[in-house]
Amino acid sequence: MSSSIPTKRTSGSPPTSPSKRSCSGAAAVLTNPELVAVITDYSANCLELCPELYEVLDMDDIGSGTFEEQEQALMRLNGRYVANGFVDANLNPDDDVDAEELVERAKASVTDFKALHRALQVRQKLAEFADLIKDEHERPAAGIEQYDFCKAGPIIFQPTFLVDPTSGTWGREDLIKIFQNDELAIQDGRGVPNGLGWHYWNVLSSNDHCAYCAAAEGIDPDNEALRDDSGGYGDGEPKVSDAWKSFMEEKGLDSRAFLSWRSYAYERLVSEKDEHVEFCTRVVRPLKAYLESNLADVKLVTIDYRDDCDQIASTSFVGGLTTDGYLVGIYFCFIDVL
């Protein structure tokens, strides 16, 4: 199976099947292919599809190593999230959580195993994309060489953890509820892995075209005006130079991808075009197409972003909703290692 976010394995067997009433027509029922599918124990199917279904998220192997605030922002779900989409009601990092008791609550929280199974099918496919990013395309995905992916793996959240599971949409309020943090800004272009954003927001799934990849054709390798516009975050709205405004308009680029670190985006087009085209072709285009074909209200968002000038720490998510209301996607956690 594809690897995902490392987890702590916790003892406990999968939920047992509900008892079934006997009836005179049992033999006919058990030999009818259509009815067999109806009475299948999907709790067992879920565990077969995702062996780590009842494992607790373990992020103890990471940490900014610089200051406590960053680590708390990065590790908010650490030891409090179970892979079947359950989140503990208490995300206070100072409180201890009994892992076995957490798993038992997670098991009891699932009322529709078919819906969970459908979400897990998407999760497993996204695990393949996450593996490609982490194992083969980390540099172009990060965009900036000092960014290091601490985690990149699939994740799901049960519908009950959304503000309105029936709305068919999700956003800032839902993430605030999940992560129990009302300070989340959910800002475009900030904290999102830059390289991923450069491509993702410039890919049109309808025609498999990436405006960022196309912008490399005929680019001036010595354009100092584009190279000097770093677009650092700072306070308030980032200022974009006239040169970059003209460049984005000429190339048909989505400005959300270039709210920060524009000089890096230019340098990568000049010096690492082939690596970025391969990353986009193998990962971003098929990932975005898969998400939009299998999920609703697909978004790429920053969950949390911390910058104390010495180090940046951020978590991001790209995904959407299943027909049953599960929020499914890829969860990124990364830090500026300089």
Short mmCIF file of C-alpha atoms in Angstrom, two decimals:
data_model
loop_
_atom_site.label_atom_id
_atom_site.label_comp_id
_atom_site.label_asym_id
_atom_site.label_seq_id
_atom_site.Cartn_x
_atom_site.Cartn_y
_atom_site.Cartn_z
CA MET A 1 0.00 0.00 0.00
CA SER A 2 1.14 3.56 -0.61
CA SER A 3 2.67 5.22 2.39
CA SER A 4 0.95 8.08 4.15
CA ILE A 5 1.49 10.22 7.23
CA PRO A 6 3.37 8.04 9.77
CA THR A 7 1.13 6.89 12.59
CA LYS A 8 1.34 5.12 15.91
CA ARG A 9 -0.15 1.66 15.68
CA THR A 10 -2.64 1.04 18.47
CA SER A 11 -3.99 -2.32 19.52
CA GLY A 12 -7.59 -3.17 18.88
CA SER A 13 -9.52 -5.25 16.42
CA PRO A 14 -11.86 -3.80 13.80
CA PRO A 15 -15.50 -3.32 14.77
CA THR A 16 -17.47 -6.54 14.78
CA SER A 17 -20.33 -6.99 12.38
CA PRO A 18 -23.85 -6.38 13.64
CA SER A 19 -25.73 -9.56 14.44
CA LYS A 20 -27.94 -10.71 11.60
CA ARG A 21 -31.44 -12.06 12.03
CA SER A 22 -32.08 -15.55 10.75
CA CYS A 23 -34.93 -16.11 8.34
CA SER A 24 -36.36 -18.91 6.28
CA GLY A 25 -34.97 -17.39 3.10
CA ALA A 26 -31.40 -17.09 4.36
CA ALA A 27 -30.02 -19.55 1.84
CA ALA A 28 -31.55 -17.64 -1.05
CA VAL A 29 -30.26 -14.34 0.30
CA LEU A 30 -26.70 -15.56 0.74
CA THR A 31 -26.53 -16.89 -2.82
CA ASN A 32 -28.02 -13.81 -4.48
CA PRO A 33 -25.09 -11.67 -5.80
CA GLU A 34 -27.08 -8.43 -5.60
CA LEU A 35 -28.06 -9.00 -1.98
CA VAL A 36 -24.61 -10.18 -0.94
CA ALA A 37 -23.25 -6.73 -1.78
CA VAL A 38 -25.93 -5.13 0.38
CA ILE A 39 -25.12 -7.14 3.51
CA THR A 40 -21.34 -6.99 3.12
CA ASP A 41 -19.55 -5.97 6.30
CA TYR A 42 -17.97 -2.72 5.10
CA SER A 43 -16.14 -2.23 8.37
CA ALA A 44 -13.92 -5.16 7.38
CA ASN A 45 -13.66 -3.83 3.82
CA CYS A 46 -12.48 -0.47 5.14
CA LEU A 47 -9.79 -2.09 7.25
CA GLU A 48 -8.64 -4.19 4.32
CA LEU A 49 -8.40 -1.12 2.09
CA CYS A 50 -6.65 0.94 4.78
CA PRO A 51 -4.78 -1.23 7.32
CA GLU A 52 -3.82 1.85 9.35
CA LEU A 53 -7.49 2.83 9.70
CA TYR A 54 -7.37 2.84 13.51
CA GLU A 55 -3.93 4.29 14.01
CA VAL A 56 -3.31 7.61 15.76
CA LEU A 57 -1.46 10.38 13.95
CA ASP A 58 2.15 10.53 15.12
CA MET A 59 4.13 13.69 14.41
CA ASP A 60 6.65 13.33 17.22
CA ASP A 61 9.46 12.94 14.69
CA ILE A 62 9.14 16.56 13.59
CA GLY A 63 9.25 19.95 15.20
CA SER A 64 10.62 23.28 14.20
CA GLY A 65 13.34 23.02 16.82
CA THR A 66 13.20 26.77 17.16
CA PHE A 67 10.29 27.87 19.30
CA GLU A 68 7.25 26.33 20.91
CA GLU A 69 4.62 28.36 19.05
CA GLN A 70 5.70 26.94 15.70
CA GLU A 71 5.63 23.38 16.96
CA GLN A 72 2.15 23.77 18.40
CA ALA A 73 0.91 25.18 15.10
CA LEU A 74 2.44 22.32 13.14
CA MET A 75 1.45 19.53 15.48
CA ARG A 76 -2.08 20.43 16.46
CA LEU A 77 -3.49 17.04 15.43
CA ASN A 78 -0.56 15.07 16.81
CA GLY A 79 -1.84 12.18 18.93
CA ARG A 80 -5.42 13.45 18.56
CA TYR A 81 -6.40 12.34 15.06
CA VAL A 82 -7.32 8.80 13.96
CA ALA A 83 -6.94 7.76 10.33
CA ASN A 84 -10.65 6.99 9.91
CA GLY A 85 -11.30 10.74 10.05
CA PHE A 86 -11.96 11.18 13.76
CA VAL A 87 -10.58 14.19 15.65
CA ASP A 88 -10.45 14.42 19.44
CA ALA A 89 -12.61 17.14 20.96
CA ASN A 90 -9.63 18.47 22.90
CA LEU A 91 -6.62 19.67 20.90
CA ASN A 92 -4.87 21.28 23.86
CA PRO A 93 -1.23 20.11 23.48
CA ASP A 94 -0.73 20.35 27.24
CA ASP A 95 -3.35 17.67 27.94
CA ASP A 96 -2.62 13.96 27.77
CA VAL A 97 -4.78 11.73 25.57
CA ASP A 98 -5.23 8.00 26.09
CA ALA A 99 -4.54 6.53 22.64
CA GLU A 100 -6.53 3.33 23.15
CA GLU A 101 -9.54 5.22 24.45
CA LEU A 102 -9.26 7.65 21.52
CA VAL A 103 -9.30 4.74 19.06
CA GLU A 104 -12.37 3.23 20.71
CA ARG A 105 -14.20 6.53 20.33
CA ALA A 106 -13.03 6.73 16.72
CA LYS A 107 -14.42 3.27 15.99
CA ALA A 108 -17.75 4.11 17.58
CA SER A 109 -18.00 7.35 15.60
CA VAL A 110 -18.53 5.65 12.22
CA THR A 111 -22.17 4.99 11.39
CA ASP A 112 -21.89 4.48 7.62
CA PHE A 113 -19.02 2.22 6.64
CA LYS A 114 -19.93 2.34 2.96
CA ALA A 115 -19.47 6.12 3.00
CA LEU A 116 -16.16 5.67 4.81
CA HIS A 117 -15.07 3.07 2.25
CA ARG A 118 -15.80 5.48 -0.59
CA ALA A 119 -13.73 8.17 1.13
CA LEU A 120 -10.88 5.72 1.69
CA GLN A 121 -10.80 4.84 -1.99
CA VAL A 122 -10.09 8.49 -2.78
CA ARG A 123 -7.61 8.66 0.10
CA GLN A 124 -5.62 5.74 -1.27
CA LYS A 125 -5.33 7.36 -4.69
CA LEU A 126 -4.19 10.62 -3.13
CA ALA A 127 -1.55 8.67 -1.19
CA GLU A 128 0.05 7.80 -4.53
CA PHE A 129 0.29 11.49 -5.46
CA ALA A 130 1.65 12.36 -2.02
CA ASP A 131 4.35 9.72 -2.41
CA LEU A 132 5.38 11.17 -5.76
CA ILE A 133 5.65 14.64 -4.26
CA LYS A 134 7.63 13.56 -1.22
CA ASP A 135 9.85 10.92 -2.85
CA GLU A 136 10.51 12.24 -6.35
CA HIS A 137 9.43 15.87 -6.75
CA GLU A 138 10.01 17.57 -3.41
CA ARG A 139 12.24 20.33 -4.81
CA PRO A 140 9.86 21.59 -7.53
CA ALA A 141 6.87 21.14 -5.21
CA ALA A 142 8.49 23.32 -2.56
CA GLY A 143 9.69 25.86 -5.13
CA ILE A 144 12.09 27.38 -2.62
CA GLU A 145 15.13 25.30 -1.75
CA GLN A 146 15.07 25.94 1.99
CA TYR A 147 11.53 24.62 2.40
CA ASP A 148 11.43 21.08 3.78
CA PHE A 149 8.31 18.91 3.76
CA CYS A 150 7.93 17.43 7.24
CA LYS A 151 4.76 15.65 6.16
CA ALA A 152 2.93 15.12 2.90
CA GLY A 153 0.21 12.54 3.03
CA PRO A 154 -3.51 11.83 2.53
CA ILE A 155 -6.00 12.71 5.23
CA ILE A 156 -9.77 12.53 5.69
CA PHE A 157 -12.21 14.19 8.08
CA GLN A 158 -15.63 12.81 8.97
CA PRO A 159 -18.68 14.88 7.92
CA THR A 160 -19.62 15.49 11.57
CA PHE A 161 -16.53 17.66 11.99
CA LEU A 162 -17.78 20.17 9.40
CA VAL A 163 -20.00 23.08 10.37
CA ASP A 164 -22.76 21.97 8.00
CA PRO A 165 -22.18 18.47 6.56
CA THR A 166 -25.09 18.90 4.14
CA SER A 167 -23.95 22.17 2.55
CA GLY A 168 -21.78 20.65 -0.18
CA THR A 169 -19.10 23.29 0.51
CA TRP A 170 -16.30 23.80 3.01
CA GLY A 171 -13.98 26.61 4.02
CA ARG A 172 -12.42 28.59 6.83
CA GLU A 173 -15.12 27.93 9.44
CA ASP A 174 -14.86 24.19 8.89
CA LEU A 175 -11.08 24.20 9.34
CA ILE A 176 -11.46 26.34 12.45
CA LYS A 177 -13.83 23.71 13.86
CA ILE A 178 -11.54 20.81 12.90
CA PHE A 179 -8.32 22.39 14.17
CA GLN A 180 -10.01 24.30 17.00
CA ASN A 181 -8.11 27.46 16.13
CA ASP A 182 -10.02 30.67 15.43
CA GLU A 183 -6.82 32.45 14.32
CA LEU A 184 -6.63 30.65 10.98
CA ALA A 185 -6.43 33.17 8.15
CA ILE A 186 -6.80 30.76 5.20
CA GLN A 187 -5.06 33.18 2.84
CA ASP A 188 -4.34 32.44 -0.81
CA GLY A 189 -0.67 32.39 -1.70
CA ARG A 190 0.68 32.36 1.83
CA GLY A 191 2.19 29.20 3.26
CA VAL A 192 1.02 26.96 0.43
CA PRO A 193 4.00 25.02 -0.99
CA ASN A 194 5.08 27.61 -3.54
CA GLY A 195 6.04 25.28 -6.36
CA LEU A 196 2.78 23.38 -6.06
CA GLY A 197 0.86 26.66 -6.11
CA TRP A 198 2.68 27.99 -9.18
CA HIS A 199 1.37 25.06 -11.18
CA TYR A 200 -1.91 24.21 -9.43
CA TRP A 201 -3.49 27.64 -9.86
CA ASN A 202 -2.33 27.80 -13.46
CA VAL A 203 -3.54 24.38 -14.61
CA LEU A 204 -6.77 24.13 -16.57
CA SER A 205 -7.96 20.56 -16.18
CA SER A 206 -10.32 20.94 -19.12
CA ASN A 207 -7.46 21.06 -21.63
CA ASP A 208 -4.50 19.76 -19.57
CA HIS A 209 -2.72 23.10 -19.99
CA CYS A 210 -0.44 24.80 -17.45
CA ALA A 211 0.17 28.50 -18.03
CA TYR A 212 3.18 28.45 -15.70
CA CYS A 213 4.90 25.68 -17.70
CA ALA A 214 4.07 27.50 -20.93
CA ALA A 215 5.54 30.74 -19.56
CA ALA A 216 9.01 29.19 -19.75
CA GLU A 217 8.92 29.25 -23.53
CA GLY A 218 10.86 32.24 -24.82
CA ILE A 219 11.44 33.69 -21.36
CA ASP A 220 14.24 36.24 -21.05
CA PRO A 221 16.87 34.62 -18.79
CA ASP A 222 18.26 38.00 -17.76
CA ASN A 223 15.17 39.99 -16.86
CA GLU A 224 16.34 41.82 -13.75
CA ALA A 225 12.95 43.42 -13.15
CA LEU A 226 11.35 39.99 -12.73
CA ARG A 227 14.30 38.61 -10.79
CA ASP A 228 14.42 41.48 -8.29
CA ASP A 229 10.72 41.37 -7.33
CA SER A 230 10.91 38.98 -4.38
CA GLY A 231 7.41 39.70 -3.12
CA GLY A 232 8.16 38.92 0.52
CA TYR A 233 5.16 38.63 2.82
CA GLY A 234 5.48 41.50 5.25
CA ASP A 235 2.33 43.18 6.50
CA GLY A 236 -0.78 43.95 4.51
CA GLU A 237 -1.21 43.31 0.80
CA PRO A 238 2.02 42.41 -1.00
CA LYS A 239 3.04 44.89 -3.69
CA VAL A 240 3.51 43.55 -7.20
CA SER A 241 5.87 45.34 -9.56
CA ASP A 242 4.66 46.64 -12.91
CA ALA A 243 7.05 44.21 -14.60
CA TRP A 244 5.38 41.24 -12.92
CA LYS A 245 1.90 42.56 -13.60
CA SER A 246 2.75 42.79 -17.30
CA PHE A 247 4.39 39.35 -17.26
CA MET A 248 1.35 37.71 -15.65
CA GLU A 249 -1.03 39.39 -18.08
CA GLU A 250 1.08 38.45 -21.10
CA LYS A 251 1.41 34.80 -20.04
CA GLY A 252 -2.14 34.41 -18.74
CA LEU A 253 -0.96 33.58 -15.21
CA ASP A 254 -3.22 33.42 -12.16
CA SER A 255 -2.02 36.09 -9.72
CA ARG A 256 -2.90 33.95 -6.67
CA ALA A 257 0.15 31.82 -7.40
CA PHE A 258 2.52 34.78 -7.15
CA LEU A 259 1.56 36.72 -4.06
CA SER A 260 4.99 35.96 -2.62
CA TRP A 261 8.51 34.92 -3.62
CA ARG A 262 8.01 35.89 -7.27
CA SER A 263 11.75 36.02 -7.91
CA TYR A 264 11.94 32.30 -7.14
CA ALA A 265 9.11 31.59 -9.57
CA TYR A 266 11.03 33.41 -12.29
CA GLU A 267 14.35 31.70 -11.49
CA ARG A 268 12.75 28.24 -11.62
CA LEU A 269 11.37 28.94 -15.10
CA VAL A 270 14.82 29.96 -16.25
CA SER A 271 16.99 27.31 -14.58
CA GLU A 272 14.71 24.36 -13.72
CA LYS A 273 12.15 24.30 -16.51
CA ASP A 274 12.49 20.58 -17.24
CA GLU A 275 12.09 19.57 -13.59
CA HIS A 276 8.97 21.70 -13.23
CA VAL A 277 7.39 20.47 -16.45
CA GLU A 278 7.96 16.87 -15.32
CA PHE A 279 6.51 17.61 -11.87
CA CYS A 280 3.46 19.24 -13.39
CA THR A 281 2.95 16.47 -15.96
CA ARG A 282 3.35 13.59 -13.50
CA VAL A 283 1.73 15.11 -10.42
CA VAL A 284 -0.11 18.42 -10.58
CA ARG A 285 -2.18 18.00 -13.74
CA PRO A 286 -3.38 14.44 -12.99
CA LEU A 287 -3.87 15.33 -9.31
CA LYS A 288 -6.05 18.33 -10.07
CA ALA A 289 -8.00 16.38 -12.70
CA TYR A 290 -8.58 13.52 -10.25
CA LEU A 291 -9.70 15.83 -7.46
CA GLU A 292 -12.13 17.71 -9.67
CA SER A 293 -13.55 14.47 -11.09
CA ASN A 294 -14.07 12.74 -7.75
CA LEU A 295 -14.68 15.49 -5.19
CA ALA A 296 -16.81 18.61 -4.88
CA ASP A 297 -15.70 22.13 -3.93
CA VAL A 298 -12.00 21.40 -4.47
CA LYS A 299 -9.61 23.95 -2.93
CA LEU A 300 -5.93 24.46 -2.16
CA VAL A 301 -5.66 26.38 1.12
CA THR A 302 -3.26 27.28 3.89
CA ILE A 303 -4.41 25.91 7.23
CA ASP A 304 -1.86 27.68 9.41
CA TYR A 305 1.13 29.91 8.76
CA ARG A 306 3.69 31.17 11.27
CA ASP A 307 6.61 33.49 10.51
CA ASP A 308 8.80 34.93 13.26
CA CYS A 309 11.33 36.28 10.70
CA ASP A 310 13.84 33.57 11.68
CA GLN A 311 11.73 30.62 10.58
CA ILE A 312 8.52 29.88 8.71
CA ALA A 313 6.23 26.97 9.57
CA SER A 314 3.08 26.15 7.67
CA THR A 315 0.39 23.53 7.10
CA SER A 316 -1.73 23.32 3.95
CA PHE A 317 -4.45 21.15 2.42
CA VAL A 318 -5.68 20.42 -1.09
CA GLY A 319 -8.89 18.46 -1.48
CA GLY A 320 -12.66 18.51 -1.43
CA LEU A 321 -15.83 16.71 -0.41
CA THR A 322 -17.08 13.23 -1.27
CA THR A 323 -20.75 12.72 -2.10
CA ASP A 324 -21.17 11.53 1.50
CA GLY A 325 -19.63 14.69 2.97
CA TYR A 326 -16.15 13.46 3.92
CA LEU A 327 -13.44 16.10 3.52
CA VAL A 328 -10.59 14.27 1.75
CA GLY A 329 -7.26 15.59 0.52
CA ILE A 330 -3.50 15.81 0.92
CA TYR A 331 -2.11 17.41 4.07
CA PHE A 332 1.21 19.28 3.86
CA CYS A 333 3.39 20.34 6.74
CA PHE A 334 6.61 22.20 5.96
CA ILE A 335 9.17 24.52 7.47
CA ASP A 336 11.81 26.93 6.27
CA VAL A 337 14.94 25.08 7.36
CA LEU A 338 17.31 28.06 7.21
#
